[in-house]
Protein backbone atom coordinates (compact mmCIF):
# COMPACT_ATOMS: atom_id res chain seq x y z
CA UNK A 1 0.00 0.00 0.00
CA UNK A 2 2.67 2.48 1.04
CA UNK A 3 5.01 1.16 -1.65
CA UNK A 4 2.42 1.98 -4.29
CA UNK A 5 2.59 5.66 -3.40
CA UNK A 6 6.40 5.49 -3.39
CA UNK A 7 6.24 4.55 -7.08
CA UNK A 8 4.28 7.74 -7.70
CA UNK A 9 6.45 9.93 -5.50
CA UNK A 10 9.65 8.73 -7.17
CA UNK A 11 7.96 9.37 -10.52
CA UNK A 12 7.20 12.96 -9.48
CA UNK A 13 10.77 13.41 -8.26
CA UNK A 14 12.14 12.16 -11.57
CA UNK A 15 9.79 14.57 -13.37
CA UNK A 16 11.35 17.49 -11.52
CA UNK A 17 14.80 15.95 -11.90
CA UNK A 18 14.63 16.21 -15.69
CA UNK A 19 15.35 19.92 -15.17
CA UNK A 20 18.79 18.93 -13.87
CA UNK A 21 19.27 16.63 -16.86
CA UNK A 22 18.32 19.41 -19.29
CA UNK A 23 20.52 21.93 -17.47
CA UNK A 24 23.45 19.50 -17.77
CA UNK A 25 22.93 18.86 -21.51
CA UNK A 26 22.27 22.49 -22.44
CA UNK A 27 25.32 23.58 -20.41
CA UNK A 28 27.49 21.03 -22.22
CA UNK A 29 26.22 22.47 -25.51
CA UNK A 30 26.72 26.06 -24.32
CA UNK A 31 30.40 26.02 -23.33
CA UNK A 32 33.00 25.70 -20.57
CA UNK A 33 31.64 28.43 -18.26
CA UNK A 34 28.09 27.07 -18.24
CA UNK A 35 29.37 23.50 -17.79
CA UNK A 36 31.65 24.53 -14.91
CA UNK A 37 28.59 26.00 -13.18
CA UNK A 38 26.75 22.65 -13.43
CA UNK A 39 29.82 20.81 -12.13
CA UNK A 40 30.15 23.26 -9.23
CA UNK A 41 26.54 22.50 -8.32
CA UNK A 42 26.70 18.72 -8.69
CA UNK A 43 30.02 18.77 -6.80
CA UNK A 44 28.55 20.65 -3.84
CA UNK A 45 27.09 18.82 -0.85
CA UNK A 46 23.48 19.70 -1.68
CA UNK A 47 24.02 18.99 -5.38
CA UNK A 48 25.50 15.61 -4.63
CA UNK A 49 22.59 14.83 -2.32
CA UNK A 50 20.12 15.70 -5.10
CA UNK A 51 21.95 13.53 -7.63
CA UNK A 52 22.08 10.70 -5.08
CA UNK A 53 18.33 11.08 -4.51
CA UNK A 54 17.77 11.15 -8.26
CA UNK A 55 19.78 7.94 -8.68
CA UNK A 56 17.73 6.19 -6.01
CA UNK A 57 14.41 7.49 -7.41
CA UNK A 58 15.37 6.21 -10.86
CA UNK A 59 16.49 2.79 -9.63
CA UNK A 60 13.48 2.36 -7.37
CA UNK A 61 11.03 3.51 -10.06
CA UNK A 62 12.68 1.10 -12.53
CA UNK A 63 12.39 -1.94 -10.25
CA UNK A 64 8.98 -0.93 -8.95
CA UNK A 65 7.90 -0.52 -12.58
CA UNK A 66 9.16 -4.01 -13.46
CA UNK A 67 7.05 -5.22 -10.52
CA UNK A 68 4.02 -3.57 -12.16
CA UNK A 69 4.93 -5.32 -15.42
CA UNK A 70 4.88 -8.68 -13.69
CA UNK A 71 1.42 -7.84 -12.37
CA UNK A 72 0.29 -6.62 -15.81
CA UNK A 73 1.25 -10.02 -17.22
CA UNK A 74 -0.89 -11.69 -14.56
CA UNK A 75 1.79 -13.08 -12.25
CA UNK A 76 2.81 -12.40 -8.67
CA UNK A 77 -0.58 -11.80 -7.06
CA UNK A 78 -0.26 -14.29 -4.19
CA UNK A 79 0.29 -12.53 -0.84
CA UNK A 80 3.84 -13.86 -0.38
CA UNK A 81 4.71 -13.05 -4.00
CA UNK A 82 3.45 -9.49 -3.60
CA UNK A 83 5.56 -9.11 -0.47
CA UNK A 84 8.65 -10.52 -2.21
CA UNK A 85 8.28 -8.23 -5.22
CA UNK A 86 7.81 -5.18 -3.04
CA UNK A 87 10.83 -5.94 -0.87
CA UNK A 88 12.88 -6.78 -3.96
CA UNK A 89 12.10 -3.34 -5.41
CA UNK A 90 12.91 -1.60 -2.13
CA UNK A 91 16.15 -3.43 -1.34
CA UNK A 92 17.15 -3.68 -5.01
CA UNK A 93 16.69 0.06 -5.52
CA UNK A 94 18.92 0.93 -2.59
CA UNK A 95 21.52 -1.70 -3.56
CA UNK A 96 21.72 -0.54 -7.18
CA UNK A 97 22.08 3.07 -6.03
CA UNK A 98 24.98 2.20 -3.72
CA UNK A 99 26.57 0.05 -6.44
CA UNK A 100 26.32 2.81 -9.07
CA UNK A 101 27.87 5.37 -6.73
CA UNK A 102 30.74 3.05 -5.84
CA UNK A 103 31.40 2.54 -9.57
CA UNK A 104 31.07 6.29 -10.20
CA UNK A 105 33.62 7.15 -7.51
CA UNK A 106 35.90 4.31 -8.60
CA UNK A 107 36.14 5.66 -12.15
CA UNK A 108 36.84 9.16 -10.91
CA UNK A 109 33.44 10.82 -10.90
CA UNK A 110 34.01 11.95 -7.34
CA UNK A 111 36.75 14.41 -8.27
CA UNK B 1 -38.76 -4.53 -29.09
CA UNK B 2 -35.25 -4.43 -30.46
CA UNK B 3 -33.02 -1.50 -31.32
CA UNK B 4 -30.52 -3.51 -33.29
CA UNK B 5 -32.77 -4.51 -36.19
CA UNK B 6 -32.12 -7.90 -37.66
CA UNK B 7 -29.67 -8.94 -34.92
CA UNK B 8 -32.61 -9.64 -32.63
CA UNK B 9 -33.42 -9.01 -28.99
CA UNK B 10 -30.83 -11.44 -27.64
CA UNK B 11 -27.98 -9.36 -29.05
CA UNK B 12 -29.60 -6.09 -28.00
CA UNK B 13 -29.81 -7.17 -24.38
CA UNK B 14 -26.03 -7.74 -24.20
CA UNK B 15 -25.09 -4.39 -25.80
CA UNK B 16 -23.65 -1.69 -23.56
CA UNK B 17 -24.59 1.08 -26.00
CA UNK B 18 -27.57 3.34 -25.51
CA UNK B 19 -30.40 3.27 -28.09
CA UNK B 20 -29.51 6.83 -29.16
CA UNK B 21 -25.83 5.92 -29.46
CA UNK B 22 -26.71 2.95 -31.64
CA UNK B 23 -28.94 5.05 -33.89
CA UNK B 24 -26.19 7.61 -34.36
CA UNK B 25 -23.54 4.91 -34.79
CA UNK B 26 -21.65 6.35 -31.86
CA UNK B 27 -19.44 3.87 -30.12
CA UNK B 28 -16.09 3.71 -28.41
CA UNK B 29 -13.42 5.98 -29.86
CA UNK B 30 -11.00 3.03 -29.61
CA UNK B 31 -8.39 5.32 -28.08
CA UNK B 32 -9.25 4.51 -24.46
CA UNK B 33 -6.13 2.42 -23.89
CA UNK B 34 -3.69 4.63 -25.83
CA UNK B 35 -2.09 6.21 -22.78
CA UNK B 36 -2.06 2.90 -20.90
CA UNK B 37 -0.26 1.25 -23.81
CA UNK B 38 2.21 4.11 -24.41
CA UNK B 39 3.08 4.24 -20.72
CA UNK B 40 4.14 0.59 -20.89
CA UNK B 41 5.79 0.94 -24.29
CA UNK B 42 7.99 3.82 -23.09
CA UNK B 43 8.68 1.93 -19.83
CA UNK B 44 10.02 -1.08 -21.75
CA UNK B 45 12.05 1.25 -23.97
CA UNK B 46 13.66 2.88 -20.93
CA UNK B 47 14.30 -0.47 -19.25
CA UNK B 48 16.22 -1.55 -22.37
CA UNK B 49 18.04 1.80 -22.56
CA UNK B 50 18.93 1.87 -18.86
CA UNK B 51 22.30 0.09 -19.10
CA UNK B 52 23.51 2.01 -22.20
CA UNK B 53 22.28 5.21 -20.52
CA UNK B 54 24.21 4.46 -17.31
CA UNK B 55 27.34 3.69 -19.34
CA UNK B 56 27.04 7.08 -21.07
CA UNK B 57 26.72 8.95 -17.77
CA UNK B 58 29.69 7.05 -16.34
CA UNK B 59 31.75 7.96 -19.43
CA UNK B 60 31.05 11.67 -18.91
CA UNK B 61 31.72 11.77 -15.15
CA UNK B 62 34.74 13.79 -14.11
CA UNK B 63 35.36 15.25 -17.58
CA UNK B 64 35.49 18.95 -18.34
CA UNK B 65 33.20 20.56 -20.92
CA UNK B 66 35.40 19.71 -23.90
CA UNK B 67 35.58 16.07 -22.86
CA UNK B 68 31.88 15.85 -22.03
CA UNK B 69 30.91 17.49 -25.33
CA UNK B 70 33.08 14.99 -27.21
CA UNK B 71 31.34 12.03 -25.57
CA UNK B 72 27.79 13.44 -25.71
CA UNK B 73 28.15 14.46 -29.36
CA UNK B 74 29.37 11.10 -30.68
CA UNK B 75 26.68 9.41 -32.81
CA UNK B 76 25.89 6.32 -30.72
CA UNK B 77 25.81 8.24 -27.48
CA UNK B 78 23.63 10.96 -29.02
CA UNK B 79 21.20 8.36 -30.36
CA UNK B 80 20.96 6.57 -27.01
CA UNK B 81 20.31 9.89 -25.28
CA UNK B 82 17.69 11.05 -27.79
CA UNK B 83 15.84 7.73 -27.56
CA UNK B 84 15.94 7.91 -23.77
CA UNK B 85 14.70 11.50 -23.76
CA UNK B 86 11.79 10.78 -26.11
CA UNK B 87 10.73 7.76 -24.03
CA UNK B 88 11.18 9.47 -20.66
CA UNK B 89 9.43 12.77 -21.45
CA UNK B 90 6.51 10.91 -23.01
CA UNK B 91 6.34 8.57 -20.02
CA UNK B 92 6.49 11.40 -17.48
CA UNK B 93 3.84 13.41 -19.33
CA UNK B 94 1.39 10.50 -19.13
CA UNK B 95 2.33 9.73 -15.52
CA UNK B 96 1.85 13.30 -14.37
CA UNK B 97 -1.47 13.54 -16.19
CA UNK B 98 -2.72 10.46 -14.32
CA UNK B 99 -1.67 12.04 -11.02
CA UNK B 100 -3.37 15.35 -11.94
CA UNK B 101 -6.58 13.56 -12.91
CA UNK B 102 -6.49 11.63 -9.63
CA UNK B 103 -5.97 14.58 -7.30
CA UNK B 104 -7.10 17.80 -9.01
CA UNK B 105 -10.90 17.91 -9.05
CA UNK B 106 -11.50 21.57 -9.91
CA UNK B 107 -12.21 21.42 -13.63
CA UNK B 108 -10.44 24.65 -14.63
CA UNK B 109 -7.43 23.99 -12.44
CA UNK B 110 -7.26 20.47 -13.84
CA UNK B 111 -7.23 21.72 -17.44
CA UNK B 112 -4.59 24.34 -16.60
CA UNK B 113 -2.45 21.70 -14.86
CA UNK B 114 -2.72 19.28 -17.76
CA UNK B 115 -1.79 22.06 -20.16
CA UNK B 116 1.20 23.09 -18.02
CA UNK B 117 2.25 19.43 -17.84
CA UNK B 118 2.21 19.19 -21.65
CA UNK B 119 4.17 22.42 -22.02
CA UNK B 120 6.77 21.34 -19.44
CA UNK B 121 7.27 17.85 -20.86
CA UNK B 122 7.51 19.13 -24.42
CA UNK B 123 9.91 21.92 -23.47
CA UNK B 124 12.16 19.50 -21.57
CA UNK B 125 12.19 17.10 -24.52
CA UNK B 126 12.95 19.78 -27.08
CA UNK B 127 15.63 21.53 -25.01
CA UNK B 128 17.46 18.26 -24.39
CA UNK B 129 17.22 17.11 -28.01
CA UNK B 130 18.33 20.53 -29.25
CA UNK B 131 21.37 20.42 -26.94
CA UNK B 132 22.34 16.92 -28.15
CA UNK B 133 21.97 17.86 -31.82
CA UNK B 134 24.06 20.99 -31.23
CA UNK B 135 26.74 18.87 -29.52
CA UNK B 136 26.64 16.37 -32.38
CA UNK B 137 27.06 19.00 -35.06
CA UNK B 138 30.05 20.42 -33.19
CA UNK B 139 28.91 24.05 -33.50
mmCIF file of N, CA and C in Angstrom, chain A residues 1-67:
data_model
loop_
_atom_site.group_PDB
_atom_site.id
_atom_site.type_symbol
_atom_site.label_atom_id
_atom_site.label_comp_id
_atom_site.label_asym_id
_atom_site.label_seq_id
_atom_site.Cartn_x
_atom_site.Cartn_y
_atom_site.Cartn_z
ATOM 1 N N UNK A 1 0.835 -1.208 0.000
ATOM 2 C CA UNK A 1 0.000 0.000 0.000
ATOM 3 C C UNK A 1 0.870 1.258 0.000
ATOM 4 N N UNK A 2 1.776 1.332 0.968
ATOM 5 C CA UNK A 2 2.675 2.479 1.039
ATOM 6 C C UNK A 2 3.632 2.462 -0.151
ATOM 7 N N UNK A 3 4.064 1.265 -0.548
ATOM 8 C CA UNK A 3 5.007 1.157 -1.652
ATOM 9 C C UNK A 3 4.405 1.615 -2.970
ATOM 10 N N UNK A 4 3.082 1.525 -3.078
ATOM 11 C CA UNK A 4 2.420 1.979 -4.295
ATOM 12 C C UNK A 4 2.569 3.489 -4.443
ATOM 13 N N UNK A 5 2.458 4.208 -3.330
ATOM 14 C CA UNK A 5 2.594 5.659 -3.398
ATOM 15 C C UNK A 5 4.060 6.046 -3.621
ATOM 16 N N UNK A 6 4.974 5.195 -3.163
ATOM 17 C CA UNK A 6 6.397 5.488 -3.392
ATOM 18 C C UNK A 6 6.717 5.466 -4.889
ATOM 19 N N UNK A 7 6.040 4.580 -5.622
ATOM 20 C CA UNK A 7 6.239 4.547 -7.075
ATOM 21 C C UNK A 7 5.853 5.900 -7.686
ATOM 22 N N UNK A 8 4.737 6.439 -7.221
ATOM 23 C CA UNK A 8 4.276 7.744 -7.701
ATOM 24 C C UNK A 8 5.209 8.867 -7.285
ATOM 25 N N UNK A 9 5.596 8.852 -6.020
ATOM 26 C CA UNK A 9 6.445 9.929 -5.502
ATOM 27 C C UNK A 9 7.800 9.947 -6.219
ATOM 28 N N UNK A 10 8.377 8.759 -6.439
ATOM 29 C CA UNK A 10 9.651 8.728 -7.171
ATOM 30 C C UNK A 10 9.441 9.202 -8.614
ATOM 31 N N UNK A 11 8.274 8.900 -9.171
ATOM 32 C CA UNK A 11 7.957 9.375 -10.519
ATOM 33 C C UNK A 11 7.910 10.895 -10.569
ATOM 34 N N UNK A 12 7.281 11.489 -9.566
ATOM 35 C CA UNK A 12 7.198 12.958 -9.481
ATOM 36 C C UNK A 12 8.589 13.572 -9.306
ATOM 37 N N UNK A 13 9.407 12.914 -8.489
ATOM 38 C CA UNK A 13 10.769 13.415 -8.260
ATOM 39 C C UNK A 13 11.583 13.363 -9.545
ATOM 40 N N UNK A 14 11.417 12.294 -10.306
ATOM 41 C CA UNK A 14 12.141 12.162 -11.573
ATOM 42 C C UNK A 14 11.669 13.204 -12.576
ATOM 43 N N UNK A 15 10.379 13.517 -12.510
ATOM 44 C CA UNK A 15 9.788 14.567 -13.366
ATOM 45 C C UNK A 15 10.513 15.883 -13.129
ATOM 46 N N UNK A 16 10.641 16.250 -11.859
ATOM 47 C CA UNK A 16 11.349 17.493 -11.519
ATOM 48 C C UNK A 16 12.831 17.376 -11.856
ATOM 49 N N UNK A 17 13.380 16.180 -11.664
ATOM 50 C CA UNK A 17 14.804 15.951 -11.897
ATOM 51 C C UNK A 17 15.229 16.097 -13.345
ATOM 52 N N UNK A 18 14.266 16.021 -14.276
ATOM 53 C CA UNK A 18 14.626 16.206 -15.689
ATOM 54 C C UNK A 18 15.178 17.611 -15.916
ATOM 55 N N UNK A 19 14.800 18.565 -15.050
ATOM 56 C CA UNK A 19 15.345 19.920 -15.168
ATOM 57 C C UNK A 19 16.864 19.895 -15.021
ATOM 58 N N UNK A 20 17.340 19.059 -14.086
ATOM 59 C CA UNK A 20 18.787 18.926 -13.871
ATOM 60 C C UNK A 20 19.451 18.300 -15.108
ATOM 61 N N UNK A 21 18.763 17.303 -15.666
ATOM 62 C CA UNK A 21 19.266 16.629 -16.862
ATOM 63 C C UNK A 21 19.388 17.607 -18.031
ATOM 64 N N UNK A 22 18.328 18.420 -18.201
ATOM 65 C CA UNK A 22 18.318 19.409 -19.289
ATOM 66 C C UNK A 22 19.385 20.474 -19.054
ATOM 67 N N UNK A 23 19.503 20.930 -17.815
ATOM 68 C CA UNK A 23 20.522 21.932 -17.470
ATOM 69 C C UNK A 23 21.916 21.419 -17.840
ATOM 70 N N UNK A 24 22.162 20.154 -17.485
ATOM 71 C CA UNK A 24 23.450 19.502 -17.772
ATOM 72 C C UNK A 24 23.721 19.451 -19.280
ATOM 73 N N UNK A 25 22.750 18.988 -20.062
ATOM 74 C CA UNK A 25 22.930 18.857 -21.513
ATOM 75 C C UNK A 25 23.066 20.211 -22.195
ATOM 76 N N UNK A 26 22.216 21.164 -21.817
ATOM 77 C CA UNK A 26 22.273 22.493 -22.440
ATOM 78 C C UNK A 26 23.592 23.182 -22.073
ATOM 79 N N UNK A 27 24.053 22.995 -20.831
ATOM 80 C CA UNK A 27 25.321 23.584 -20.414
ATOM 81 C C UNK A 27 26.484 22.995 -21.209
ATOM 82 N N UNK A 28 26.440 21.676 -21.423
ATOM 83 C CA UNK A 28 27.494 21.033 -22.217
ATOM 84 C C UNK A 28 27.507 21.587 -23.639
ATOM 85 N N UNK A 29 26.316 21.916 -24.161
ATOM 86 C CA UNK A 29 26.215 22.474 -25.510
ATOM 87 C C UNK A 29 26.573 23.957 -25.541
ATOM 88 N N UNK A 30 26.488 24.613 -24.373
ATOM 89 C CA UNK A 30 26.725 26.063 -24.319
ATOM 90 C C UNK A 30 28.212 26.415 -24.267
ATOM 91 N N UNK A 31 28.972 25.721 -23.425
ATOM 92 C CA UNK A 31 30.397 26.022 -23.331
ATOM 93 C C UNK A 31 30.968 25.799 -21.947
ATOM 94 N N UNK A 32 32.278 26.025 -21.806
ATOM 95 C CA UNK A 32 33.002 25.698 -20.574
ATOM 96 C C UNK A 32 32.472 26.402 -19.322
ATOM 97 N N UNK A 33 32.111 27.689 -19.440
ATOM 98 C CA UNK A 33 31.640 28.433 -18.259
ATOM 99 C C UNK A 33 30.347 27.840 -17.724
ATOM 100 N N UNK A 34 29.392 27.623 -18.642
ATOM 101 C CA UNK A 34 28.094 27.066 -18.242
ATOM 102 C C UNK A 34 28.279 25.665 -17.663
ATOM 103 N N UNK A 35 29.169 24.868 -18.259
ATOM 104 C CA UNK A 35 29.374 23.502 -17.789
ATOM 105 C C UNK A 35 30.047 23.492 -16.418
ATOM 106 N N UNK A 36 30.974 24.432 -16.212
ATOM 107 C CA UNK A 36 31.646 24.525 -14.910
ATOM 108 C C UNK A 36 30.645 24.852 -13.809
ATOM 109 N N UNK A 37 29.620 25.651 -14.158
ATOM 110 C CA UNK A 37 28.587 26.001 -13.180
ATOM 111 C C UNK A 37 27.795 24.753 -12.767
ATOM 112 N N UNK A 38 27.469 23.892 -13.744
ATOM 113 C CA UNK A 38 26.753 22.646 -13.428
ATOM 114 C C UNK A 38 27.626 21.762 -12.542
ATOM 115 N N UNK A 39 28.923 21.664 -12.908
ATOM 116 C CA UNK A 39 29.821 20.811 -12.131
ATOM 117 C C UNK A 39 30.016 21.318 -10.717
ATOM 118 N N UNK A 40 30.028 22.671 -10.570
ATOM 119 C CA UNK A 40 30.145 23.255 -9.228
ATOM 120 C C UNK A 40 28.935 22.871 -8.389
ATOM 121 N N UNK A 41 27.757 22.869 -9.041
ATOM 122 C CA UNK A 41 26.536 22.505 -8.315
ATOM 123 C C UNK A 41 26.518 21.023 -7.960
ATOM 124 N N UNK A 42 26.759 20.165 -8.960
ATOM 125 C CA UNK A 42 26.698 18.724 -8.689
ATOM 126 C C UNK A 42 27.840 18.269 -7.775
ATOM 127 N N UNK A 43 28.902 19.092 -7.691
ATOM 128 C CA UNK A 43 30.017 18.767 -6.801
ATOM 129 C C UNK A 43 29.797 19.240 -5.377
ATOM 130 N N UNK A 44 28.837 20.144 -5.186
ATOM 131 C CA UNK A 44 28.553 20.653 -3.838
ATOM 132 C C UNK A 44 27.801 19.600 -3.029
ATOM 133 N N UNK A 45 27.744 19.802 -1.719
ATOM 134 C CA UNK A 45 27.085 18.823 -0.845
ATOM 135 C C UNK A 45 25.622 18.635 -1.236
ATOM 136 N N UNK A 46 24.917 19.771 -1.369
ATOM 137 C CA UNK A 46 23.480 19.701 -1.682
ATOM 138 C C UNK A 46 23.244 19.121 -3.087
ATOM 139 N N UNK A 47 24.124 19.508 -4.012
ATOM 140 C CA UNK A 47 24.021 18.991 -5.382
ATOM 141 C C UNK A 47 24.209 17.488 -5.424
ATOM 142 N N UNK A 48 25.202 17.034 -4.670
ATOM 143 C CA UNK A 48 25.497 15.606 -4.635
ATOM 144 C C UNK A 48 24.349 14.822 -4.002
ATOM 145 N N UNK A 49 23.743 15.448 -2.991
ATOM 146 C CA UNK A 49 22.591 14.831 -2.317
ATOM 147 C C UNK A 49 21.431 14.681 -3.296
ATOM 148 N N UNK A 50 21.206 15.732 -4.114
ATOM 149 C CA UNK A 50 20.117 15.700 -5.097
ATOM 150 C C UNK A 50 20.374 14.619 -6.151
ATOM 151 N N UNK A 51 21.624 14.540 -6.620
ATOM 152 C CA UNK A 51 21.951 13.527 -7.632
ATOM 153 C C UNK A 51 21.844 12.120 -7.029
ATOM 154 N N UNK A 52 22.235 11.991 -5.766
ATOM 155 C CA UNK A 52 22.075 10.697 -5.080
ATOM 156 C C UNK A 52 20.596 10.319 -4.983
ATOM 157 N N UNK A 53 19.782 11.295 -4.588
ATOM 158 C CA UNK A 53 18.335 11.079 -4.508
ATOM 159 C C UNK A 53 17.741 10.731 -5.866
ATOM 160 N N UNK A 54 18.243 11.413 -6.895
ATOM 161 C CA UNK A 54 17.773 11.155 -8.260
ATOM 162 C C UNK A 54 18.124 9.725 -8.681
ATOM 163 N N UNK A 55 19.354 9.302 -8.357
ATOM 164 C CA UNK A 55 19.779 7.941 -8.684
ATOM 165 C C UNK A 55 18.863 6.917 -8.023
ATOM 166 N N UNK A 56 18.591 7.139 -6.724
ATOM 167 C CA UNK A 56 17.729 6.195 -6.008
ATOM 168 C C UNK A 56 16.313 6.192 -6.597
ATOM 169 N N UNK A 57 15.766 7.394 -6.848
ATOM 170 C CA UNK A 57 14.410 7.494 -7.407
ATOM 171 C C UNK A 57 14.317 6.736 -8.727
ATOM 172 N N UNK A 58 15.354 6.876 -9.555
ATOM 173 C CA UNK A 58 15.374 6.207 -10.864
ATOM 174 C C UNK A 58 15.435 4.690 -10.700
ATOM 175 N N UNK A 59 16.328 4.232 -9.823
ATOM 176 C CA UNK A 59 16.494 2.789 -9.633
ATOM 177 C C UNK A 59 15.254 2.174 -8.985
ATOM 178 N N UNK A 60 14.682 2.887 -8.016
ATOM 179 C CA UNK A 60 13.477 2.359 -7.371
ATOM 180 C C UNK A 60 12.300 2.317 -8.339
ATOM 181 N N UNK A 61 12.142 3.413 -9.096
ATOM 182 C CA UNK A 61 11.034 3.507 -10.058
ATOM 183 C C UNK A 61 11.168 2.427 -11.142
ATOM 184 N N UNK A 62 12.410 2.151 -11.537
ATOM 185 C CA UNK A 62 12.683 1.101 -12.530
ATOM 186 C C UNK A 62 12.235 -0.268 -12.011
ATOM 187 N N UNK A 63 12.706 -0.618 -10.812
ATOM 188 C CA UNK A 63 12.386 -1.939 -10.253
ATOM 189 C C UNK A 63 10.911 -2.041 -9.874
ATOM 190 N N UNK A 64 10.387 -0.967 -9.318
ATOM 191 C CA UNK A 64 8.977 -0.927 -8.954
ATOM 192 C C UNK A 64 8.108 -1.029 -10.216
ATOM 193 N N UNK A 65 8.599 -0.437 -11.305
ATOM 194 C CA UNK A 65 7.900 -0.515 -12.585
ATOM 195 C C UNK A 65 7.920 -1.931 -13.153
ATOM 196 N N UNK A 66 9.057 -2.612 -12.998
ATOM 197 C CA UNK A 66 9.157 -4.007 -13.455
ATOM 198 C C UNK A 66 8.168 -4.881 -12.674
ATOM 199 N N UNK A 67 8.016 -4.537 -11.368
ATOM 200 C CA UNK A 67 7.045 -5.225 -10.524
ATOM 201 C C UNK A 67 5.629 -5.048 -11.090
#
